Amino acid sequence: MIKLNITMPTVALHQKYRPKTLAKLVGQPYVQTALTSAIARMHIAPAYLFTGSWGTGKTSTARIFAKSLNCLSFNGPTDEPCGTCQSCRSIETSNSLDVSEIDAASNNGVDDARALVERSSLAPVQGRYRIFLIDESHMLTQQSQNALLKCIEEPPPHVVFILCTTEVHKVLPTIVSRCQVFHFRALSIQTIAQHLQEVADAETIAVEDEALMAIARFAEGGLRDALQLLGQVTLLGEAVIANHVVEMTGGVTETDLMAVLNAIATNDTFQLLKLSRTLVDSGKTPKLILSSLLQTYRDLLILKSAPKASDLLTSPVNYNPLKAITSH
Ligand SMILES: Nc1ncnc2c1ncn2[C@@H]1O[C@H](COP(=O)(O)OP(=O)(O)OP(=O)(O)O)[C@@H](O)[C@H]1O
Ligand SMILES: [Mg+2]
Ligand SMILES: [Zn+2]
């Protein structure tokens, strides 16, 4: 008999670990403190603009803030939205009557903006505020931004706009100047690695420290990319090591880089040519090989002059093997 093995679809790590309260936001202390205290003091601005590089928490924070303003389990806005009341749940599933999440990438026309302005005059149905969360707001056409301008400047008292964008320079300066602007920073390698460790522990994923650092370096400051990559390397079904990460991201592995460095250090031209051939044949472009080497030599220089500054290293080669080369 054929046995059907039906498993539940798994939720991607970055979705599963989307922060639900401001306190859970990682690496954005300024945003966290300012928004928490705005709620505590009831200083709610008519318009917010969240800007910063991808995967740093803008959309998550916008949703948390909307829940904070409208959570029904409290008598007023709270920095700890319950997540279970009808308002919180409907915001989570994008079904809220009071919180309209608009993806500006697909609703960028002037008619969309006018419809939004019309809706803003309606009183909230269930919560305290009518909130317009305009994601990717740099995609709005100039015309539609102009249509929104007046409304953002003087919205009805129950309306809050939250604009999110990675490209603030494409948002009209007149709009930007009417918003409270929050800059979401790219997260440091250390912060990302630490968060990945917490997720790995919660998911009982076996992953070595060096692999976490490799993922954190590759993510370039974004947590979404980092979590996605962690999820991907765990599919290899073994304890995750740094080489898996580098292979998965198409980079040159530590083992290969070490072999090249050793061939150069020992003047072994023949070995160097052989290694280069193998690397190129395995699909690594000369440009990639050279830039990885450059990164490693930069790290070597750092290690020579500041032997303890391991947090400044950026290449796929880890501290101990690099240290061994500096003593050649
Ligand atoms: N500061 C953060 N704290 C905790 N988790 C984060 C943070 N930033 C990003 N994440 C993780 O990455 C996922 C995506 O984050 P989010 O959608 O908020 O990023 P974004 O800044 O809106 O990115 P984009 O510019 O690409 O739209 C979240 O579900 C969460 O798992
Ligand atoms: Mg976003
Ligand atoms: Zn709630």
Short mmCIF file of C-alpha atoms and ligand atoms in Angstrom, two decimals:
data_model
loop_
_atom_site.label_atom_id
_atom_site.label_comp_id
_atom_site.label_asym_id
_atom_site.label_seq_id
_atom_site.Cartn_x
_atom_site.Cartn_y
_atom_site.Cartn_z
CA MET A 1 0.00 0.00 0.00
CA ILE A 2 1.26 3.46 -0.84
CA LYS A 3 1.40 5.64 2.19
CA LEU A 4 0.79 9.33 1.60
CA ASN A 5 2.95 11.45 3.75
CA ILE A 6 1.05 14.71 3.98
CA THR A 7 2.84 17.38 5.96
CA MET A 8 1.58 20.81 6.86
CA PRO A 9 3.18 23.57 4.78
CA THR A 10 5.88 25.20 6.88
CA VAL A 11 5.89 28.93 7.43
CA ALA A 12 9.08 30.68 6.35
CA LEU A 13 11.26 31.68 9.29
CA HIS A 14 11.06 35.39 8.50
CA GLN A 15 7.27 35.23 8.61
CA LYS A 16 7.14 33.09 11.71
CA TYR A 17 9.48 35.44 13.57
CA ARG A 18 7.92 38.75 12.53
CA PRO A 19 8.01 40.86 15.71
CA LYS A 20 4.58 41.44 17.29
CA THR A 21 5.42 44.24 19.72
CA LEU A 22 7.84 47.17 19.69
CA ALA A 23 9.81 45.47 22.45
CA LYS A 24 10.54 42.54 20.10
CA LEU A 25 12.00 44.76 17.40
CA VAL A 26 15.71 43.99 16.94
CA GLY A 27 18.46 46.57 16.44
CA GLN A 28 16.28 49.69 16.13
CA PRO A 29 16.56 51.21 19.62
CA TYR A 30 15.78 54.75 18.52
CA VAL A 31 12.60 53.79 16.67
CA GLN A 32 11.58 51.54 19.53
CA THR A 33 11.98 54.20 22.23
CA ALA A 34 10.46 57.06 20.25
CA LEU A 35 7.33 55.15 19.21
CA THR A 36 6.85 53.60 22.65
CA SER A 37 7.00 56.99 24.29
CA ALA A 38 4.73 58.56 21.62
CA ILE A 39 2.11 55.96 22.60
CA ALA A 40 2.63 56.46 26.33
CA ARG A 41 2.27 60.23 26.01
CA MET A 42 -0.47 60.01 23.39
CA HIS A 43 1.56 62.16 21.00
CA ILE A 44 0.28 60.51 17.86
CA ALA A 45 1.36 62.32 14.69
CA PRO A 46 -0.94 62.48 11.66
CA ALA A 47 1.72 60.98 9.41
CA TYR A 48 4.80 58.79 9.79
CA LEU A 49 7.43 57.88 7.25
CA PHE A 50 9.50 54.75 7.88
CA THR A 51 12.57 54.63 5.69
CA GLY A 52 15.70 52.47 5.52
CA SER A 53 17.15 49.51 3.68
CA TRP A 54 15.24 46.32 2.95
CA GLY A 55 14.34 43.82 5.63
CA THR A 56 15.08 46.07 8.60
CA GLY A 57 11.60 46.14 10.14
CA LYS A 58 9.62 48.95 8.47
CA THR A 59 6.48 47.01 7.48
CA SER A 60 6.58 45.01 10.73
CA THR A 61 6.78 48.21 12.79
CA ALA A 62 3.97 49.83 10.80
CA ARG A 63 1.71 46.84 11.56
CA ILE A 64 2.73 46.81 15.22
CA PHE A 65 2.01 50.53 15.47
CA ALA A 66 -1.42 50.11 13.83
CA LYS A 67 -2.23 47.32 16.31
CA SER A 68 -0.93 49.45 19.18
CA LEU A 69 -3.25 52.31 18.25
CA ASN A 70 -6.35 50.19 17.75
CA CYS A 71 -6.02 47.22 20.13
CA LEU A 72 -9.44 46.60 21.71
CA SER A 73 -8.12 44.93 24.87
CA PHE A 74 -7.13 48.29 26.31
CA ASN A 75 -8.94 51.59 26.80
CA GLY A 76 -6.39 53.53 24.80
CA PRO A 77 -3.34 52.99 22.60
CA THR A 78 -0.87 50.52 24.10
CA ASP A 79 2.72 49.51 23.39
CA GLU A 80 1.81 45.88 24.08
CA PRO A 81 -1.03 45.09 21.64
CA CYS A 82 -2.68 41.83 22.67
CA GLY A 83 -2.53 40.15 19.27
CA THR A 84 -5.74 38.25 19.97
CA CYS A 85 -8.58 40.81 19.91
CA GLN A 86 -10.57 41.18 16.74
CA SER A 87 -8.77 44.37 15.75
CA CYS A 88 -5.29 42.88 16.21
CA ARG A 89 -6.24 39.70 14.37
CA SER A 90 -7.81 41.53 11.46
CA ILE A 91 -4.71 43.73 11.08
CA GLU A 92 -2.57 40.59 11.10
CA THR A 93 -4.62 39.10 8.26
CA SER A 94 -4.99 42.45 6.42
CA ASN A 95 -8.79 42.33 6.82
CA SER A 96 -9.24 45.29 9.13
CA LEU A 97 -11.94 47.79 8.20
CA ASP A 98 -10.01 50.56 9.93
CA VAL A 99 -6.50 49.75 8.79
CA SER A 100 -6.01 49.85 5.05
CA GLU A 101 -2.74 48.36 3.92
CA ILE A 102 -2.03 49.70 0.48
CA ASP A 103 0.73 48.32 -1.67
CA ALA A 104 1.80 51.37 -3.63
CA ALA A 105 3.58 49.14 -6.13
CA SER A 106 0.23 48.02 -7.57
CA ASN A 107 -2.04 50.94 -6.55
CA ASN A 108 0.08 53.84 -7.63
CA GLY A 109 -2.36 55.86 -9.72
CA VAL A 110 -4.00 59.16 -8.97
CA ASP A 111 -7.44 57.49 -8.82
CA ASP A 112 -6.21 55.20 -6.05
CA ALA A 113 -4.97 58.23 -4.14
CA ARG A 114 -8.29 60.05 -4.58
CA ALA A 115 -10.24 57.00 -3.40
CA LEU A 116 -8.01 56.87 -0.36
CA VAL A 117 -8.59 60.56 0.42
CA GLU A 118 -12.34 59.97 0.19
CA ARG A 119 -12.18 57.02 2.58
CA SER A 120 -10.15 59.02 5.10
CA SER A 121 -13.15 61.19 5.96
CA LEU A 122 -15.10 58.16 7.25
CA ALA A 123 -14.99 57.54 10.98
CA PRO A 124 -13.27 54.34 12.16
CA VAL A 125 -15.67 51.40 12.42
CA GLN A 126 -14.21 49.48 15.30
CA GLY A 127 -10.93 50.93 16.51
CA ARG A 128 -9.85 54.42 17.53
CA TYR A 129 -8.07 55.42 14.36
CA ARG A 130 -8.44 54.98 10.65
CA ILE A 131 -4.94 54.05 9.56
CA PHE A 132 -3.52 54.08 6.06
CA LEU A 133 -0.40 52.02 5.73
CA ILE A 134 1.15 52.85 2.37
CA ASP A 135 3.92 50.34 1.74
CA GLU A 136 6.59 50.94 -0.91
CA SER A 137 5.31 54.53 -1.08
CA HIS A 138 8.11 55.60 -3.44
CA MET A 139 6.15 53.76 -6.15
CA LEU A 140 3.31 56.30 -6.04
CA THR A 141 3.33 58.53 -9.10
CA GLN A 142 4.08 62.23 -8.60
CA GLN A 143 0.46 62.98 -9.42
CA SER A 144 -0.89 60.61 -6.80
CA GLN A 145 1.57 61.91 -4.21
CA ASN A 146 0.26 65.39 -4.93
CA ALA A 147 -3.31 64.17 -4.53
CA LEU A 148 -2.38 62.82 -1.08
CA LEU A 149 -0.45 65.86 0.00
CA LYS A 150 -3.31 67.91 1.39
CA CYS A 151 -4.76 64.96 3.24
CA ILE A 152 -1.42 64.08 4.81
CA GLU A 153 -0.92 67.67 5.88
CA GLU A 154 -4.27 68.07 7.59
CA PRO A 155 -5.96 64.72 7.94
CA PRO A 156 -9.15 64.37 9.97
CA PRO A 157 -8.22 63.90 13.66
CA HIS A 158 -8.83 60.13 13.67
CA VAL A 159 -6.57 59.44 10.68
CA VAL A 160 -2.95 58.27 10.79
CA PHE A 161 -0.79 57.72 7.73
CA ILE A 162 2.18 55.38 7.86
CA LEU A 163 4.35 55.46 4.76
CA CYS A 164 7.12 52.88 4.30
CA THR A 165 9.85 53.13 1.72
CA THR A 166 13.38 52.01 0.91
CA GLU A 167 13.84 55.00 -1.42
CA VAL A 168 12.94 58.14 0.41
CA HIS A 169 14.48 60.32 -2.30
CA LYS A 170 11.63 59.31 -4.61
CA VAL A 171 9.01 60.61 -2.18
CA LEU A 172 8.07 64.26 -2.74
CA PRO A 173 9.98 66.50 -0.31
CA THR A 174 6.69 68.23 0.48
CA ILE A 175 5.30 64.89 1.72
CA VAL A 176 8.46 64.00 3.65
CA SER A 177 8.40 67.33 5.47
CA ARG A 178 4.85 66.66 6.65
CA CYS A 179 5.72 63.31 8.19
CA GLN A 180 7.59 62.26 11.30
CA VAL A 181 10.51 60.45 9.72
CA PHE A 182 12.04 57.31 11.27
CA HIS A 183 15.24 55.89 9.85
CA PHE A 184 15.60 52.13 10.11
CA ARG A 185 19.26 51.23 10.23
CA ALA A 186 20.95 48.34 8.56
CA LEU A 187 21.65 45.89 11.39
CA SER A 188 25.20 45.07 12.46
CA ILE A 189 26.67 41.65 11.74
CA GLN A 190 26.77 40.96 15.50
CA THR A 191 23.11 41.89 16.00
CA ILE A 192 22.01 39.72 13.09
CA ALA A 193 24.10 36.74 14.23
CA GLN A 194 22.68 37.02 17.74
CA HIS A 195 19.09 37.10 16.47
CA LEU A 196 19.79 34.14 14.18
CA GLN A 197 21.16 32.23 17.18
CA GLU A 198 17.91 32.86 19.09
CA VAL A 199 15.82 31.67 16.15
CA ALA A 200 18.07 28.63 15.65
CA ASP A 201 17.71 27.74 19.35
CA ALA A 202 13.93 28.12 19.21
CA GLU A 203 13.79 25.93 16.09
CA THR A 204 16.44 23.48 17.38
CA ILE A 205 18.58 24.03 14.32
CA ALA A 206 22.18 22.94 14.78
CA VAL A 207 24.36 25.67 13.36
CA GLU A 208 27.92 26.63 14.15
CA ASP A 209 28.86 30.20 15.15
CA GLU A 210 30.97 30.72 12.04
CA ALA A 211 28.01 29.80 9.84
CA LEU A 212 25.84 32.36 11.61
CA MET A 213 28.51 34.99 11.04
CA ALA A 214 28.69 34.01 7.35
CA ILE A 215 24.91 34.39 7.00
CA ALA A 216 24.97 37.70 8.85
CA ARG A 217 27.70 39.03 6.55
CA PHE A 218 25.83 37.98 3.45
CA ALA A 219 22.57 39.59 4.62
CA GLU A 220 24.09 43.09 4.41
CA GLY A 221 22.14 44.49 7.33
CA GLY A 222 18.73 42.97 6.54
CA LEU A 223 17.08 40.44 8.83
CA ARG A 224 14.68 39.06 6.24
CA ASP A 225 17.50 37.92 3.96
CA ALA A 226 19.35 36.51 6.96
CA LEU A 227 16.37 34.44 8.15
CA GLN A 228 15.61 33.30 4.63
CA LEU A 229 19.15 32.09 4.15
CA LEU A 230 19.13 30.32 7.52
CA GLY A 231 15.94 28.52 6.49
CA GLN A 232 17.51 27.57 3.18
CA VAL A 233 20.77 26.14 4.54
CA THR A 234 18.92 24.03 7.09
CA LEU A 235 17.31 22.21 4.15
CA LEU A 236 20.68 20.58 3.57
CA GLY A 237 19.66 18.44 6.52
CA GLU A 238 22.96 18.48 8.38
CA ALA A 239 24.48 20.65 11.06
CA VAL A 240 25.02 23.95 9.30
CA ILE A 241 28.64 24.97 8.75
CA ALA A 242 30.07 28.13 7.20
CA ASN A 243 31.00 26.39 3.95
CA HIS A 244 27.34 25.45 3.34
CA VAL A 245 26.39 29.09 3.60
CA VAL A 246 29.08 30.24 1.22
CA GLU A 247 28.25 27.47 -1.28
CA MET A 248 24.55 28.28 -1.07
CA THR A 249 25.17 31.94 -1.79
CA GLY A 250 27.46 31.14 -4.70
CA GLY A 251 30.57 32.51 -2.97
CA VAL A 252 34.10 31.11 -2.75
CA THR A 253 34.41 28.86 0.31
CA GLU A 254 36.90 29.17 3.12
CA THR A 255 38.58 25.93 2.06
CA ASP A 256 39.15 27.21 -1.48
CA LEU A 257 40.32 30.63 -0.36
CA MET A 258 42.75 29.08 2.11
CA ALA A 259 44.17 26.85 -0.61
CA VAL A 260 44.70 29.87 -2.88
CA LEU A 261 46.27 31.94 -0.07
CA ASN A 262 48.63 29.11 0.82
CA ALA A 263 49.65 28.63 -2.82
CA ILE A 264 50.43 32.36 -3.07
CA ALA A 265 52.25 32.40 0.27
CA THR A 266 54.45 29.47 -0.79
CA ASN A 267 55.03 30.77 -4.34
CA ASP A 268 53.46 27.62 -5.77
CA THR A 269 52.43 28.95 -9.19
CA PHE A 270 51.46 25.58 -10.61
CA GLN A 271 49.13 24.86 -7.68
CA LEU A 272 47.65 28.36 -7.96
CA LEU A 273 46.85 27.88 -11.65
CA LYS A 274 45.28 24.49 -10.92
CA LEU A 275 43.13 25.94 -8.13
CA SER A 276 42.01 28.88 -10.27
CA ARG A 277 41.05 26.51 -13.08
CA THR A 278 38.95 24.36 -10.71
CA LEU A 279 37.22 27.43 -9.29
CA VAL A 280 36.39 28.88 -12.69
CA ASP A 281 35.19 25.48 -13.91
CA SER A 282 32.87 25.25 -10.91
CA GLY A 283 31.13 28.43 -12.04
CA LYS A 284 32.91 31.08 -9.96
CA THR A 285 33.69 34.13 -12.07
CA PRO A 286 37.22 35.61 -11.98
CA LYS A 287 35.67 38.82 -10.63
CA LEU A 288 34.09 36.96 -7.71
CA ILE A 289 37.31 35.08 -6.98
CA LEU A 290 39.34 38.29 -7.02
CA SER A 291 36.91 40.22 -4.84
CA SER A 292 36.79 37.36 -2.31
CA LEU A 293 40.61 37.32 -2.28
CA LEU A 294 40.72 41.08 -1.84
CA GLN A 295 38.36 40.83 1.11
CA THR A 296 40.52 38.12 2.66
CA TYR A 297 43.72 40.14 2.21
CA ARG A 298 41.99 43.12 3.80
CA ASP A 299 41.14 40.89 6.75
CA LEU A 300 44.75 39.67 6.88
CA LEU A 301 45.97 43.27 7.06
CA ILE A 302 43.55 43.98 9.89
CA LEU A 303 44.65 40.88 11.76
CA LYS A 304 48.32 41.85 11.36
CA SER A 305 47.81 45.34 12.77
CA ALA A 306 44.95 44.68 15.22
CA PRO A 307 45.07 40.97 16.14
CA LYS A 308 42.09 41.18 18.49
CA ALA A 309 39.67 43.00 16.18
CA SER A 310 37.86 39.86 15.00
CA ASP A 311 34.58 41.77 14.67
CA LEU A 312 36.07 43.79 11.79
CA LEU A 313 36.59 40.72 9.61
CA THR A 314 34.32 40.40 6.58
CA SER A 315 35.69 37.60 4.36
CA PRO A 316 34.43 33.99 4.39
CA VAL A 317 37.71 32.89 6.03
CA ASN A 318 37.40 32.70 9.79
CA TYR A 319 39.62 34.03 12.51
CA ASN A 320 41.68 30.96 13.37
CA PRO A 321 42.79 29.93 9.87
CA LEU A 322 43.54 33.59 9.04
CA LYS A 323 45.58 33.93 12.21
CA ALA A 324 47.57 30.86 11.19
CA ILE A 325 48.52 32.56 7.90
CA THR A 326 49.62 35.81 9.55
CA SER A 327 52.35 33.85 11.36
CA HIS A 328 53.89 32.63 8.04
N1 LIG B 1 14.22 45.06 13.23
C1 LIG B 1 13.75 43.79 13.12
N2 LIG B 1 13.50 43.05 14.24
C2 LIG B 1 13.04 41.79 14.16
N3 LIG B 1 12.78 41.16 12.99
C3 LIG B 1 13.01 41.84 11.84
C4 LIG B 1 13.49 43.19 11.86
N4 LIG B 1 13.63 43.60 10.59
C5 LIG B 1 13.25 42.58 9.81
N5 LIG B 1 12.88 41.51 10.55
C6 LIG B 1 12.49 40.20 10.01
O1 LIG B 1 12.39 40.33 8.60
C7 LIG B 1 11.05 40.19 8.15
C8 LIG B 1 10.74 41.31 7.18
O2 LIG B 1 10.73 42.54 7.87
P1 LIG B 1 9.89 43.78 7.33
O3 LIG B 1 8.87 43.33 6.35
O4 LIG B 1 9.40 44.53 8.51
O5 LIG B 1 11.03 44.59 6.62
P2 LIG B 1 10.93 45.91 5.73
O6 LIG B 1 11.88 46.89 6.36
O7 LIG B 1 9.53 46.32 5.55
O8 LIG B 1 11.56 45.40 4.37
P3 LIG B 1 11.29 45.91 2.84
O9 LIG B 1 11.98 47.22 2.70
O10 LIG B 1 11.96 44.86 2.01
O11 LIG B 1 9.81 45.99 2.67
C9 LIG B 1 10.19 40.20 9.39
O12 LIG B 1 9.09 39.33 9.24
C10 LIG B 1 11.13 39.73 10.48
O13 LIG B 1 11.16 38.32 10.53
MG MG B 2 8.30 46.38 3.85
ZN ZN B 3 -5.57 43.59 20.52
#
